[in-house]
C-alpha cells in the first residue's frame, strides 16, 4: 500500500524545456513514474537538459520506472490548442543579490519535495567556469561579489500532472515486495531500494522553449 512507501517515494515537480517539435513519450518522462534523485544529486544536468547543449539532441535520459498500478486514469493532460492566443507562455525578470540567488532563480520552476535547495541537484557539481558558460556570462563575474538580473521568456508546449494519488493506490508487486525487505535503521537496504526503484515520483512536468539572458 502507498502508506508504507511514503517515506521513500516522494513528490517531485519538473519544468523541462523541449524543442517545439518534440513530443514526450513513455521512454522519456511520464507522471507517476519514479526517478532516482539522490544517486546523481549534483549531476542531474547530465541527464536532464536544463541548459543549452549544441553537441546532442537528447532532452531527458534519466531512467524512470513504473511503481504504481492503475495510476494512469489520474494523469491529466491539459490541451493548449487555443488558436486565438498568439502567445502561451511567461515573461519573468528577477533581480538577484548574489550567485546563489541567481541559480535559485534559474531553477525556480523545479521542485523536489523535502529538498530545500532543488537547484543544487543540478548545479552541485558545477565549477565556477561551468556556471559562467551555462549562464552565458564572463567568468570574472563569478569569482567576486556581483548582483545579477535574470530575464527569461518561456513558451509553453505541453504539460501533464497527476490530479491526485489515491490513499489506497497499489504499488507494482515487485516494488511492494522490496519495501517489505527494508529494515528500519538499515541504511544499506534503503540505498539499495532507491537505486533500484527511485527516490521520488514525477507529479507534474511542463515542456516548452525558453530564451534567457543574465546581466
PDB file of N, CA and C in Angstrom, residues 77-149:
ATOM      1  N   UNK A  77      -3.799  15.789 -18.874  1.00  0.00           N
ATOM      2  CA  UNK A  77      -3.000  16.402 -19.930  1.00  0.00           C
ATOM      3  C   UNK A  77      -3.775  17.582 -20.513  1.00  0.00           C
ATOM      4  N   UNK A  78      -3.675  18.752 -19.893  1.00  0.00           N
ATOM      5  CA  UNK A  78      -4.418  19.919 -20.398  1.00  0.00           C
ATOM      6  C   UNK A  78      -4.024  20.239 -21.833  1.00  0.00           C
ATOM      7  N   UNK A  79      -5.012  20.565 -22.649  1.00  0.00           N
ATOM      8  CA  UNK A  79      -4.753  20.911 -24.040  1.00  0.00           C
ATOM      9  C   UNK A  79      -4.436  22.395 -24.155  1.00  0.00           C
ATOM     10  N   UNK A  80      -3.489  22.710 -25.026  1.00  0.00           N
ATOM     11  CA  UNK A  80      -3.087  24.095 -25.239  1.00  0.00           C
ATOM     12  C   UNK A  80      -3.245  24.426 -26.718  1.00  0.00           C
ATOM     13  N   UNK A  81      -4.470  24.274 -27.227  1.00  0.00           N
ATOM     14  CA  UNK A  81      -4.719  24.445 -28.662  1.00  0.00           C
ATOM     15  C   UNK A  81      -5.578  25.667 -28.961  1.00  0.00           C
ATOM     16  N   UNK A  82      -5.460  26.692 -28.152  1.00  0.00           N
ATOM     17  CA  UNK A  82      -6.230  27.906 -28.371  1.00  0.00           C
ATOM     18  C   UNK A  82      -5.588  28.714 -29.499  1.00  0.00           C
ATOM     19  N   UNK A  83      -6.134  28.603 -30.698  1.00  0.00           N
ATOM     20  CA  UNK A  83      -5.535  29.265 -31.858  1.00  0.00           C
ATOM     21  C   UNK A  83      -5.628  30.783 -31.778  1.00  0.00           C
ATOM     22  N   UNK A  84      -6.588  31.296 -31.014  1.00  0.00           N
ATOM     23  CA  UNK A  84      -6.740  32.738 -30.905  1.00  0.00           C
ATOM     24  C   UNK A  84      -5.659  33.347 -30.021  1.00  0.00           C
ATOM     25  N   UNK A  85      -5.011  32.519 -29.232  1.00  0.00           N
ATOM     26  CA  UNK A  85      -3.981  33.014 -28.335  1.00  0.00           C
ATOM     27  C   UNK A  85      -2.644  33.036 -29.061  1.00  0.00           C
ATOM     28  N   UNK A  86      -2.107  34.243 -29.270  1.00  0.00           N
ATOM     29  CA  UNK A  86      -0.869  34.396 -30.031  1.00  0.00           C
ATOM     30  C   UNK A  86       0.313  33.819 -29.269  1.00  0.00           C
ATOM     31  N   UNK A  87       0.347  34.056 -27.968  1.00  0.00           N
ATOM     32  CA  UNK A  87       1.487  33.599 -27.172  1.00  0.00           C
ATOM     33  C   UNK A  87       0.989  32.939 -25.897  1.00  0.00           C
ATOM     34  N   UNK A  88       1.429  31.717 -25.666  1.00  0.00           N
ATOM     35  CA  UNK A  88       1.082  30.986 -24.453  1.00  0.00           C
ATOM     36  C   UNK A  88       2.374  30.719 -23.697  1.00  0.00           C
ATOM     37  N   UNK A  89       2.681  31.581 -22.755  1.00  0.00           N
ATOM     38  CA  UNK A  89       3.947  31.440 -22.054  1.00  0.00           C
ATOM     39  C   UNK A  89       4.055  32.398 -20.893  1.00  0.00           C
ATOM     40  N   UNK A  90       5.301  32.783 -20.604  1.00  0.00           N
ATOM     41  CA  UNK A  90       5.544  33.582 -19.411  1.00  0.00           C
ATOM     42  C   UNK A  90       6.790  34.432 -19.610  1.00  0.00           C
ATOM     43  N   UNK A  91       6.706  35.677 -19.175  1.00  0.00           N
ATOM     44  CA  UNK A  91       7.870  36.558 -19.145  1.00  0.00           C
ATOM     45  C   UNK A  91       8.242  36.783 -17.693  1.00  0.00           C
ATOM     46  N   UNK A  92       9.511  36.570 -17.391  1.00  0.00           N
ATOM     47  CA  UNK A  92       9.939  36.637 -15.992  1.00  0.00           C
ATOM     48  C   UNK A  92      11.246  37.412 -15.888  1.00  0.00           C
ATOM     49  N   UNK A  93      11.296  38.330 -14.935  1.00  0.00           N
ATOM     50  CA  UNK A  93      12.518  39.074 -14.642  1.00  0.00           C
ATOM     51  C   UNK A  93      12.747  39.025 -13.140  1.00  0.00           C
ATOM     52  N   UNK A  94      13.973  38.703 -12.755  1.00  0.00           N
ATOM     53  CA  UNK A  94      14.263  38.571 -11.331  1.00  0.00           C
ATOM     54  C   UNK A  94      15.614  39.208 -11.019  1.00  0.00           C
ATOM     55  N   UNK A  95      15.645  40.020  -9.970  1.00  0.00           N
ATOM     56  CA  UNK A  95      16.869  40.670  -9.523  1.00  0.00           C
ATOM     57  C   UNK A  95      17.505  39.826  -8.423  1.00  0.00           C
ATOM     58  N   UNK A  96      18.793  39.547  -8.575  1.00  0.00           N
ATOM     59  CA  UNK A  96      19.489  38.635  -7.667  1.00  0.00           C
ATOM     60  C   UNK A  96      20.673  39.353  -7.020  1.00  0.00           C
ATOM     61  N   UNK A  97      20.784  39.230  -5.712  1.00  0.00           N
ATOM     62  CA  UNK A  97      21.843  39.913  -4.973  1.00  0.00           C
ATOM     63  C   UNK A  97      23.174  39.180  -5.028  1.00  0.00           C
ATOM     64  N   UNK A  98      23.147  37.896  -5.375  1.00  0.00           N
ATOM     65  CA  UNK A  98      24.385  37.122  -5.406  1.00  0.00           C
ATOM     66  C   UNK A  98      24.204  35.916  -6.321  1.00  0.00           C
ATOM     67  N   UNK A  99      25.266  35.123  -6.442  1.00  0.00           N
ATOM     68  CA  UNK A  99      25.244  33.974  -7.348  1.00  0.00           C
ATOM     69  C   UNK A  99      24.249  32.913  -6.892  1.00  0.00           C
ATOM     70  N   UNK A 100      24.149  32.717  -5.596  1.00  0.00           N
ATOM     71  CA  UNK A 100      23.204  31.731  -5.073  1.00  0.00           C
ATOM     72  C   UNK A 100      21.779  32.070  -5.480  1.00  0.00           C
ATOM     73  N   UNK A 101      21.411  33.332  -5.370  1.00  0.00           N
ATOM     74  CA  UNK A 101      20.065  33.746  -5.764  1.00  0.00           C
ATOM     75  C   UNK A 101      19.862  33.612  -7.271  1.00  0.00           C
ATOM     76  N   UNK A 102      20.921  33.807  -8.045  1.00  0.00           N
ATOM     77  CA  UNK A 102      20.815  33.657  -9.498  1.00  0.00           C
ATOM     78  C   UNK A 102      20.503  32.208  -9.871  1.00  0.00           C
ATOM     79  N   UNK A 103      21.216  31.265  -9.267  1.00  0.00           N
ATOM     80  CA  UNK A 103      20.957  29.850  -9.543  1.00  0.00           C
ATOM     81  C   UNK A 103      19.568  29.450  -9.061  1.00  0.00           C
ATOM     82  N   UNK A 104      19.182  29.980  -7.923  1.00  0.00           N
ATOM     83  CA  UNK A 104      17.844  29.701  -7.404  1.00  0.00           C
ATOM     84  C   UNK A 104      16.779  30.222  -8.359  1.00  0.00           C
ATOM     85  N   UNK A 105      16.998  31.404  -8.921  1.00  0.00           N
ATOM     86  CA  UNK A 105      16.037  31.987  -9.856  1.00  0.00           C
ATOM     87  C   UNK A 105      15.975  31.190 -11.153  1.00  0.00           C
ATOM     88  N   UNK A 106      17.129  30.733 -11.630  1.00  0.00           N
ATOM     89  CA  UNK A 106      17.169  29.986 -12.887  1.00  0.00           C
ATOM     90  C   UNK A 106      16.381  28.682 -12.780  1.00  0.00           C
ATOM     91  N   UNK A 107      16.457  28.036 -11.621  1.00  0.00           N
ATOM     92  CA  UNK A 107      15.763  26.762 -11.413  1.00  0.00           C
ATOM     93  C   UNK A 107      14.485  26.949 -10.594  1.00  0.00           C
ATOM     94  N   UNK A 108      13.874  28.105 -10.718  1.00  0.00           N
ATOM     95  CA  UNK A 108      12.699  28.449  -9.922  1.00  0.00           C
ATOM     96  C   UNK A 108      11.561  27.452 -10.100  1.00  0.00           C
ATOM     97  N   UNK A 109      11.404  26.885 -11.283  1.00  0.00           N
ATOM     98  CA  UNK A 109      10.254  26.029 -11.567  1.00  0.00           C
ATOM     99  C   UNK A 109      10.510  24.555 -11.267  1.00  0.00           C
ATOM    100  N   UNK A 110      11.659  24.247 -10.706  1.00  0.00           N
ATOM    101  CA  UNK A 110      11.947  22.865 -10.330  1.00  0.00           C
ATOM    102  C   UNK A 110      11.714  22.694  -8.838  1.00  0.00           C
ATOM    103  N   UNK A 111      10.992  21.646  -8.480  1.00  0.00           N
ATOM    104  CA  UNK A 111      10.667  21.438  -7.074  1.00  0.00           C
ATOM    105  C   UNK A 111      10.771  19.955  -6.742  1.00  0.00           C
ATOM    106  N   UNK A 112      11.571  19.629  -5.738  1.00  0.00           N
ATOM    107  CA  UNK A 112      11.685  18.266  -5.241  1.00  0.00           C
ATOM    108  C   UNK A 112      11.255  18.270  -3.780  1.00  0.00           C
ATOM    109  N   UNK A 113      10.243  17.519  -3.462  1.00  0.00           N
ATOM    110  CA  UNK A 113       9.753  17.516  -2.090  1.00  0.00           C
ATOM    111  C   UNK A 113      10.857  17.071  -1.132  1.00  0.00           C
ATOM    112  N   UNK A 114      10.931  17.748  -0.008  1.00  0.00           N
ATOM    113  CA  UNK A 114      11.903  17.517   1.063  1.00  0.00           C
ATOM    114  C   UNK A 114      13.301  18.029   0.726  1.00  0.00           C
ATOM    115  N   UNK A 115      13.471  18.702  -0.418  1.00  0.00           N
ATOM    116  CA  UNK A 115      14.757  19.308  -0.751  1.00  0.00           C
ATOM    117  C   UNK A 115      14.588  20.824  -0.719  1.00  0.00           C
ATOM    118  N   UNK A 116      15.287  21.490   0.197  1.00  0.00           N
ATOM    119  CA  UNK A 116      15.154  22.937   0.339  1.00  0.00           C
ATOM    120  C   UNK A 116      15.862  23.697  -0.772  1.00  0.00           C
ATOM    121  N   UNK A 117      16.859  23.065  -1.397  1.00  0.00           N
ATOM    122  CA  UNK A 117      17.632  23.722  -2.444  1.00  0.00           C
ATOM    123  C   UNK A 117      17.607  22.859  -3.707  1.00  0.00           C
ATOM    124  N   UNK A 118      16.498  22.841  -4.428  1.00  0.00           N
ATOM    125  CA  UNK A 118      16.391  21.956  -5.598  1.00  0.00           C
ATOM    126  C   UNK A 118      17.417  22.243  -6.680  1.00  0.00           C
ATOM    127  N   UNK A 119      17.871  23.485  -6.791  1.00  0.00           N
ATOM    128  CA  UNK A 119      18.850  23.810  -7.825  1.00  0.00           C
ATOM    129  C   UNK A 119      20.177  23.088  -7.602  1.00  0.00           C
ATOM    130  N   UNK A 120      20.461  22.701  -6.353  1.00  0.00           N
ATOM    131  CA  UNK A 120      21.712  22.013  -6.068  1.00  0.00           C
ATOM    132  C   UNK A 120      21.741  20.611  -6.679  1.00  0.00           C
ATOM    133  N   UNK A 121      20.572  20.034  -6.940  1.00  0.00           N
ATOM    134  CA  UNK A 121      20.528  18.716  -7.580  1.00  0.00           C
ATOM    135  C   UNK A 121      21.114  18.772  -8.985  1.00  0.00           C
ATOM    136  N   UNK A 122      21.120  19.960  -9.594  1.00  0.00           N
ATOM    137  CA  UNK A 122      21.669  20.141 -10.934  1.00  0.00           C
ATOM    138  C   UNK A 122      23.050  20.786 -10.908  1.00  0.00           C
ATOM    139  N   UNK A 123      23.269  21.716  -9.993  1.00  0.00           N
ATOM    140  CA  UNK A 123      24.462  22.564 -10.045  1.00  0.00           C
ATOM    141  C   UNK A 123      25.516  22.215  -9.008  1.00  0.00           C
ATOM    142  N   UNK A 124      25.262  21.230  -8.165  1.00  0.00           N
ATOM    143  CA  UNK A 124      26.219  20.900  -7.109  1.00  0.00           C
ATOM    144  C   UNK A 124      27.596  20.543  -7.626  1.00  0.00           C
ATOM    145  N   UNK A 125      27.676  20.055  -8.857  1.00  0.00           N
ATOM    146  CA  UNK A 125      28.962  19.658  -9.442  1.00  0.00           C
ATOM    147  C   UNK A 125      29.548  20.731 -10.355  1.00  0.00           C
ATOM    148  N   UNK A 126      28.847  21.859 -10.531  1.00  0.00           N
ATOM    149  CA  UNK A 126      29.311  22.882 -11.460  1.00  0.00           C
ATOM    150  C   UNK A 126      30.474  23.686 -10.870  1.00  0.00           C
ATOM    151  N   UNK A 127      31.575  23.732 -11.586  1.00  0.00           N
ATOM    152  CA  UNK A 127      32.681  24.611 -11.226  1.00  0.00           C
ATOM    153  C   UNK A 127      32.313  26.038 -11.631  1.00  0.00           C
ATOM    154  N   UNK A 128      32.989  27.055 -11.081  1.00  0.00           N
ATOM    155  CA  UNK A 128      32.671  28.440 -11.452  1.00  0.00           C
ATOM    156  C   UNK A 128      32.697  28.680 -12.956  1.00  0.00           C
ATOM    157  N   UNK A 129      33.656  28.079 -13.655  1.00  0.00           N
ATOM    158  CA  UNK A 129      33.733  28.256 -15.105  1.00  0.00           C
ATOM    159  C   UNK A 129      32.531  27.617 -15.802  1.00  0.00           C
ATOM    160  N   UNK A 130      32.046  26.507 -15.253  1.00  0.00           N
ATOM    161  CA  UNK A 130      30.871  25.848 -15.823  1.00  0.00           C
ATOM    162  C   UNK A 130      29.630  26.705 -15.631  1.00  0.00           C
ATOM    163  N   UNK A 131      29.501  27.309 -14.460  1.00  0.00           N
ATOM    164  CA  UNK A 131      28.368  28.202 -14.201  1.00  0.00           C
ATOM    165  C   UNK A 131      28.382  29.362 -15.193  1.00  0.00           C
ATOM    166  N   UNK A 132      29.557  29.955 -15.392  1.00  0.00           N
ATOM    167  CA  UNK A 132      29.673  31.086 -16.317  1.00  0.00           C
ATOM    168  C   UNK A 132      29.284  30.670 -17.731  1.00  0.00           C
ATOM    169  N   UNK A 133      29.765  29.511 -18.175  1.00  0.00           N
ATOM    170  CA  UNK A 133      29.462  29.051 -19.535  1.00  0.00           C
ATOM    171  C   UNK A 133      27.977  28.745 -19.699  1.00  0.00           C
ATOM    172  N   UNK A 134      27.391  28.065 -18.719  1.00  0.00           N
ATOM    173  CA  UNK A 134      25.983  27.674 -18.834  1.00  0.00           C
ATOM    174  C   UNK A 134      25.036  28.865 -18.772  1.00  0.00           C
ATOM    175  N   UNK A 135      25.421  29.902 -18.043  1.00  0.00           N
ATOM    176  CA  UNK A 135      24.557  31.074 -17.914  1.00  0.00           C
ATOM    177  C   UNK A 135      24.923  32.185 -18.891  1.00  0.00           C
ATOM    178  N   UNK A 136      25.983  31.971 -19.659  1.00  0.00           N
ATOM    179  CA  UNK A 136      26.340  32.930 -20.698  1.00  0.00           C
ATOM    180  C   UNK A 136      26.926  34.226 -20.178  1.00  0.00           C
ATOM    181  N   UNK A 137      27.714  34.153 -19.104  1.00  0.00           N
ATOM    182  CA  UNK A 137      28.340  35.354 -18.560  1.00  0.00           C
ATOM    183  C   UNK A 137      29.840  35.139 -18.450  1.00  0.00           C
ATOM    184  N   UNK A 138      30.578  36.222 -18.340  1.00  0.00           N
ATOM    185  CA  UNK A 138      32.026  36.143 -18.208  1.00  0.00           C
ATOM    186  C   UNK A 138      32.394  35.561 -16.850  1.00  0.00           C
ATOM    187  N   UNK A 139      33.410  34.709 -16.821  1.00  0.00           N
ATOM    188  CA  UNK A 139      33.795  34.042 -15.571  1.00  0.00           C
ATOM    189  C   UNK A 139      34.261  35.024 -14.504  1.00  0.00           C
ATOM    190  N   UNK A 140      34.668  36.227 -14.905  1.00  0.00           N
ATOM    191  CA  UNK A 140      35.102  37.218 -13.920  1.00  0.00           C
ATOM    192  C   UNK A 140      33.953  37.674 -13.028  1.00  0.00           C
ATOM    193  N   UNK A 141      32.707  37.467 -13.492  1.00  0.00           N
ATOM    194  CA  UNK A 141      31.544  37.857 -12.699  1.00  0.00           C
ATOM    195  C   UNK A 141      31.077  36.736 -11.774  1.00  0.00           C
ATOM    196  N   UNK A 142      31.851  35.664 -11.702  1.00  0.00           N
ATOM    197  CA  UNK A 142      31.513  34.543 -10.832  1.00  0.00           C
ATOM    198  C   UNK A 142      32.346  34.561  -9.560  1.00  0.00           C
ATOM    199  N   UNK A 143      33.598  34.976  -9.667  1.00  0.00           N
ATOM    200  CA  UNK A 143      34.541  34.836  -8.563  1.00  0.00           C
ATOM    201  C   UNK A 143      34.433  35.942  -7.521  1.00  0.00           C
ATOM    202  N   UNK A 144      33.772  37.037  -7.839  1.00  0.00           N
ATOM    203  CA  UNK A 144      33.638  38.136  -6.887  1.00  0.00           C
ATOM    204  C   UNK A 144      32.161  38.399  -6.619  1.00  0.00           C
ATOM    205  N   UNK A 145      31.900  39.289  -5.664  1.00  0.00           N
ATOM    206  CA  UNK A 145      30.516  39.620  -5.320  1.00  0.00           C
ATOM    207  C   UNK A 145      29.912  40.507  -6.403  1.00  0.00           C
ATOM    208  N   UNK A 146      28.811  40.039  -6.988  1.00  0.00           N
ATOM    209  CA  UNK A 146      28.113  40.798  -8.022  1.00  0.00           C
ATOM    210  C   UNK A 146      26.612  40.613  -7.847  1.00  0.00           C
ATOM    211  N   UNK A 147      25.866  41.553  -8.398  1.00  0.00           N
ATOM    212  CA  UNK A 147      24.414  41.426  -8.488  1.00  0.00           C
ATOM    213  C   UNK A 147      24.061  41.074  -9.933  1.00  0.00           C
ATOM    214  N   UNK A 148      22.919  40.407 -10.112  1.00  0.00           N
ATOM    215  CA  UNK A 148      22.546  39.926 -11.435  1.00  0.00           C
ATOM    216  C   UNK A 148      21.073  40.215 -11.704  1.00  0.00           C
ATOM    217  N   UNK A 149      20.742  40.210 -12.995  1.00  0.00           N
ATOM    218  CA  UNK A 149      19.346  40.278 -13.428  1.00  0.00           C
ATOM    219  C   UNK A 149      19.121  39.124 -14.395  1.00  0.00           C
TER     220      UNK A 149
END
